[in-house]
Amino acid sequence: MNNDTISAAPTAIRNANTRKKAMIRIPATKMTACIVQISAEEGFTRGAVRHKGNGKEFPDVSLKYLGKKKDPYIAVIRRISKPGLRVYSDHREIPKILGGMGIATSPTSRGLITDREARHEKIGGEISCHIW
C-alpha cells in the first residue's frame, strides 16, 4: 500500500517505460490526474482515459516511444518534493529543466501548473516533480 500517491504516478510511468509498456494504469487522485494531463499537454504521453474497476477510478495512461527500438519519450520523471523533505522555490528561482526542454510541476491554489506558467504568472511554491 502506497501512502504517497503523488510518487506512485512517476514511479509507475518510469517502471512502465523500462518494460516498454504501451499503457499503464495508475491510482486516481486529483494530483495524479493533473500530472497525467500536463504530461499529455506537453507531449510526453499520448493522453489518458479514465477507467472504473472494483469501485475505483484509474486513469489508463498511453505512453509514447521513439523509433523501432521503442526508446521512451520520457527520459526522466522524478519526484522532487517529498513528504519528508519539501522543496519550495520563488518564481524567480524555479529551475529551467534542460533549458526549457523539460518541465517542472508546481501545485498551487489554481491547480498543478508547469514551470513556464509559474514564471509567467509570478507564482512560487512547492516543486512536485521534474519531467524530461
Short mmCIF file of C-alpha atoms in Angstrom, two decimals:
data_model
loop_
_atom_site.label_atom_id
_atom_site.label_comp_id
_atom_site.label_asym_id
_atom_site.label_seq_id
_atom_site.Cartn_x
_atom_site.Cartn_y
_atom_site.Cartn_z
CA MET A 1 0.00 0.00 0.00
CA ASN A 2 1.48 3.29 -1.09
CA ASN A 3 0.73 6.29 1.14
CA ASP A 4 2.37 8.81 -1.18
CA THR A 5 0.09 8.72 -4.24
CA ILE A 6 1.94 11.61 -5.89
CA SER A 7 5.09 9.45 -6.02
CA ALA A 8 3.08 6.49 -7.31
CA ALA A 9 2.38 8.10 -10.70
CA PRO A 10 6.00 8.96 -11.65
CA THR A 11 7.20 5.58 -10.35
CA ALA A 12 4.57 3.68 -12.34
CA ILE A 13 5.38 5.64 -15.51
CA ARG A 14 9.13 5.10 -15.02
CA ASN A 15 8.64 1.35 -14.45
CA ALA A 16 6.34 1.05 -17.49
CA ASN A 17 8.92 2.85 -19.65
CA THR A 18 11.56 0.36 -18.51
CA ARG A 19 9.30 -2.54 -19.53
CA LYS A 20 8.25 -0.72 -22.76
CA LYS A 21 4.55 -0.98 -21.93
CA ALA A 22 2.11 0.82 -24.22
CA MET A 23 -0.35 1.64 -21.44
CA ILE A 24 -0.15 1.92 -17.66
CA ARG A 25 -2.90 2.17 -15.04
CA ILE A 26 -2.20 4.42 -12.05
CA PRO A 27 -4.24 5.28 -8.93
CA ALA A 28 -6.60 8.21 -9.49
CA THR A 29 -6.23 11.31 -7.36
CA LYS A 30 -6.61 14.95 -8.34
CA MET A 31 -2.83 15.39 -8.29
CA THR A 32 -2.02 12.32 -10.40
CA ALA A 33 -4.75 13.31 -12.86
CA CYS A 34 -3.13 16.75 -13.19
CA ILE A 35 0.34 15.20 -13.66
CA VAL A 36 -1.03 12.97 -16.43
CA GLN A 37 -2.89 15.88 -18.06
CA ILE A 38 0.18 18.16 -18.04
CA SER A 39 2.44 15.42 -19.41
CA ALA A 40 -0.05 14.88 -22.25
CA GLU A 41 -0.36 18.63 -22.97
CA GLU A 42 3.43 18.95 -23.08
CA GLY A 43 3.70 15.96 -25.42
CA PHE A 44 5.39 13.47 -23.09
CA THR A 45 2.47 11.00 -23.20
CA ARG A 46 -0.36 10.36 -25.64
CA GLY A 47 -3.03 11.02 -23.04
CA ALA A 48 -5.21 9.16 -20.58
CA VAL A 49 -8.63 7.57 -20.42
CA ARG A 50 -10.46 7.15 -17.11
CA HIS A 51 -11.39 3.56 -16.33
CA LYS A 52 -13.58 2.29 -13.47
CA GLY A 53 -12.87 -1.03 -11.86
CA ASN A 54 -13.76 -2.50 -8.45
CA GLY A 55 -15.50 0.74 -7.46
CA LYS A 56 -12.36 2.84 -8.05
CA GLU A 57 -11.25 5.09 -10.89
CA PHE A 58 -7.93 4.60 -12.64
CA PRO A 59 -6.52 6.68 -15.49
CA ASP A 60 -5.07 4.47 -18.22
CA VAL A 61 -2.04 6.45 -19.44
CA SER A 62 -0.87 5.81 -23.01
CA LEU A 63 2.93 6.19 -23.22
CA LYS A 64 4.98 7.44 -26.18
CA TYR A 65 8.08 5.79 -27.63
CA LEU A 66 10.59 6.81 -30.31
CA GLY A 67 11.63 4.71 -33.29
CA LYS A 68 11.74 0.96 -33.84
CA LYS A 69 13.79 0.37 -30.70
CA LYS A 70 10.96 1.93 -28.67
CA ASP A 71 13.13 4.36 -26.73
CA PRO A 72 10.97 6.03 -24.05
CA TYR A 73 9.89 9.59 -24.81
CA ILE A 74 10.16 10.39 -21.10
CA ALA A 75 13.85 10.06 -20.23
CA VAL A 76 13.44 11.05 -16.57
CA ILE A 77 10.41 11.61 -14.38
CA ARG A 78 11.37 12.35 -10.81
CA ARG A 79 9.55 13.37 -7.62
CA ILE A 80 11.35 16.39 -6.13
CA SER A 81 9.36 17.49 -3.08
CA LYS A 82 8.76 14.51 -0.82
CA PRO A 83 6.75 14.11 2.39
CA GLY A 84 9.95 14.12 4.47
CA LEU A 85 11.67 16.94 2.57
CA ARG A 86 9.56 19.63 0.94
CA VAL A 87 11.22 21.75 -1.75
CA TYR A 88 9.93 25.30 -2.28
CA SER A 89 11.03 27.89 -4.80
CA ASP A 90 10.35 31.54 -5.56
CA HIS A 91 9.09 32.23 -9.10
CA ARG A 92 12.50 33.72 -9.99
CA GLU A 93 14.31 30.60 -8.75
CA ILE A 94 12.17 27.91 -10.41
CA PRO A 95 14.65 25.85 -12.42
CA LYS A 96 14.50 25.58 -16.20
CA ILE A 97 14.70 21.88 -16.93
CA LEU A 98 17.18 21.19 -19.75
CA GLY A 99 16.96 24.80 -20.89
CA GLY A 100 13.19 24.59 -21.32
CA MET A 101 13.03 21.14 -22.94
CA GLY A 102 11.63 19.55 -19.79
CA ILE A 103 9.07 20.70 -17.25
CA ALA A 104 8.81 21.16 -13.51
CA THR A 105 5.35 20.95 -11.97
CA SER A 106 4.16 23.02 -9.04
CA PRO A 107 0.89 22.61 -7.11
CA THR A 108 -0.87 25.93 -6.49
CA SER A 109 -4.29 27.12 -5.42
CA ARG A 110 -5.21 27.12 -9.14
CA GLY A 111 -4.17 23.51 -9.59
CA LEU A 112 -0.96 21.96 -10.86
CA ILE A 113 0.99 24.26 -13.19
CA THR A 114 4.22 23.99 -15.18
CA ASP A 115 7.40 25.96 -14.52
CA ARG A 116 6.73 28.23 -17.51
CA GLU A 117 3.24 29.10 -16.26
CA ALA A 118 4.57 29.73 -12.74
CA ARG A 119 7.24 32.12 -14.05
CA HIS A 120 4.73 33.90 -16.31
CA GLU A 121 2.16 34.32 -13.52
CA LYS A 122 4.91 35.06 -10.94
CA ILE A 123 3.80 32.27 -8.62
CA GLY A 124 6.31 30.40 -6.48
CA GLY A 125 5.70 27.37 -4.33
CA GLU A 126 6.44 23.70 -3.96
CA ILE A 127 8.20 21.87 -6.81
CA SER A 128 6.49 18.49 -7.06
CA CYS A 129 8.25 16.75 -9.97
CA HIS A 130 10.53 17.14 -12.99
CA ILE A 131 9.84 15.54 -16.37
CA TRP A 132 12.22 15.43 -19.35
#
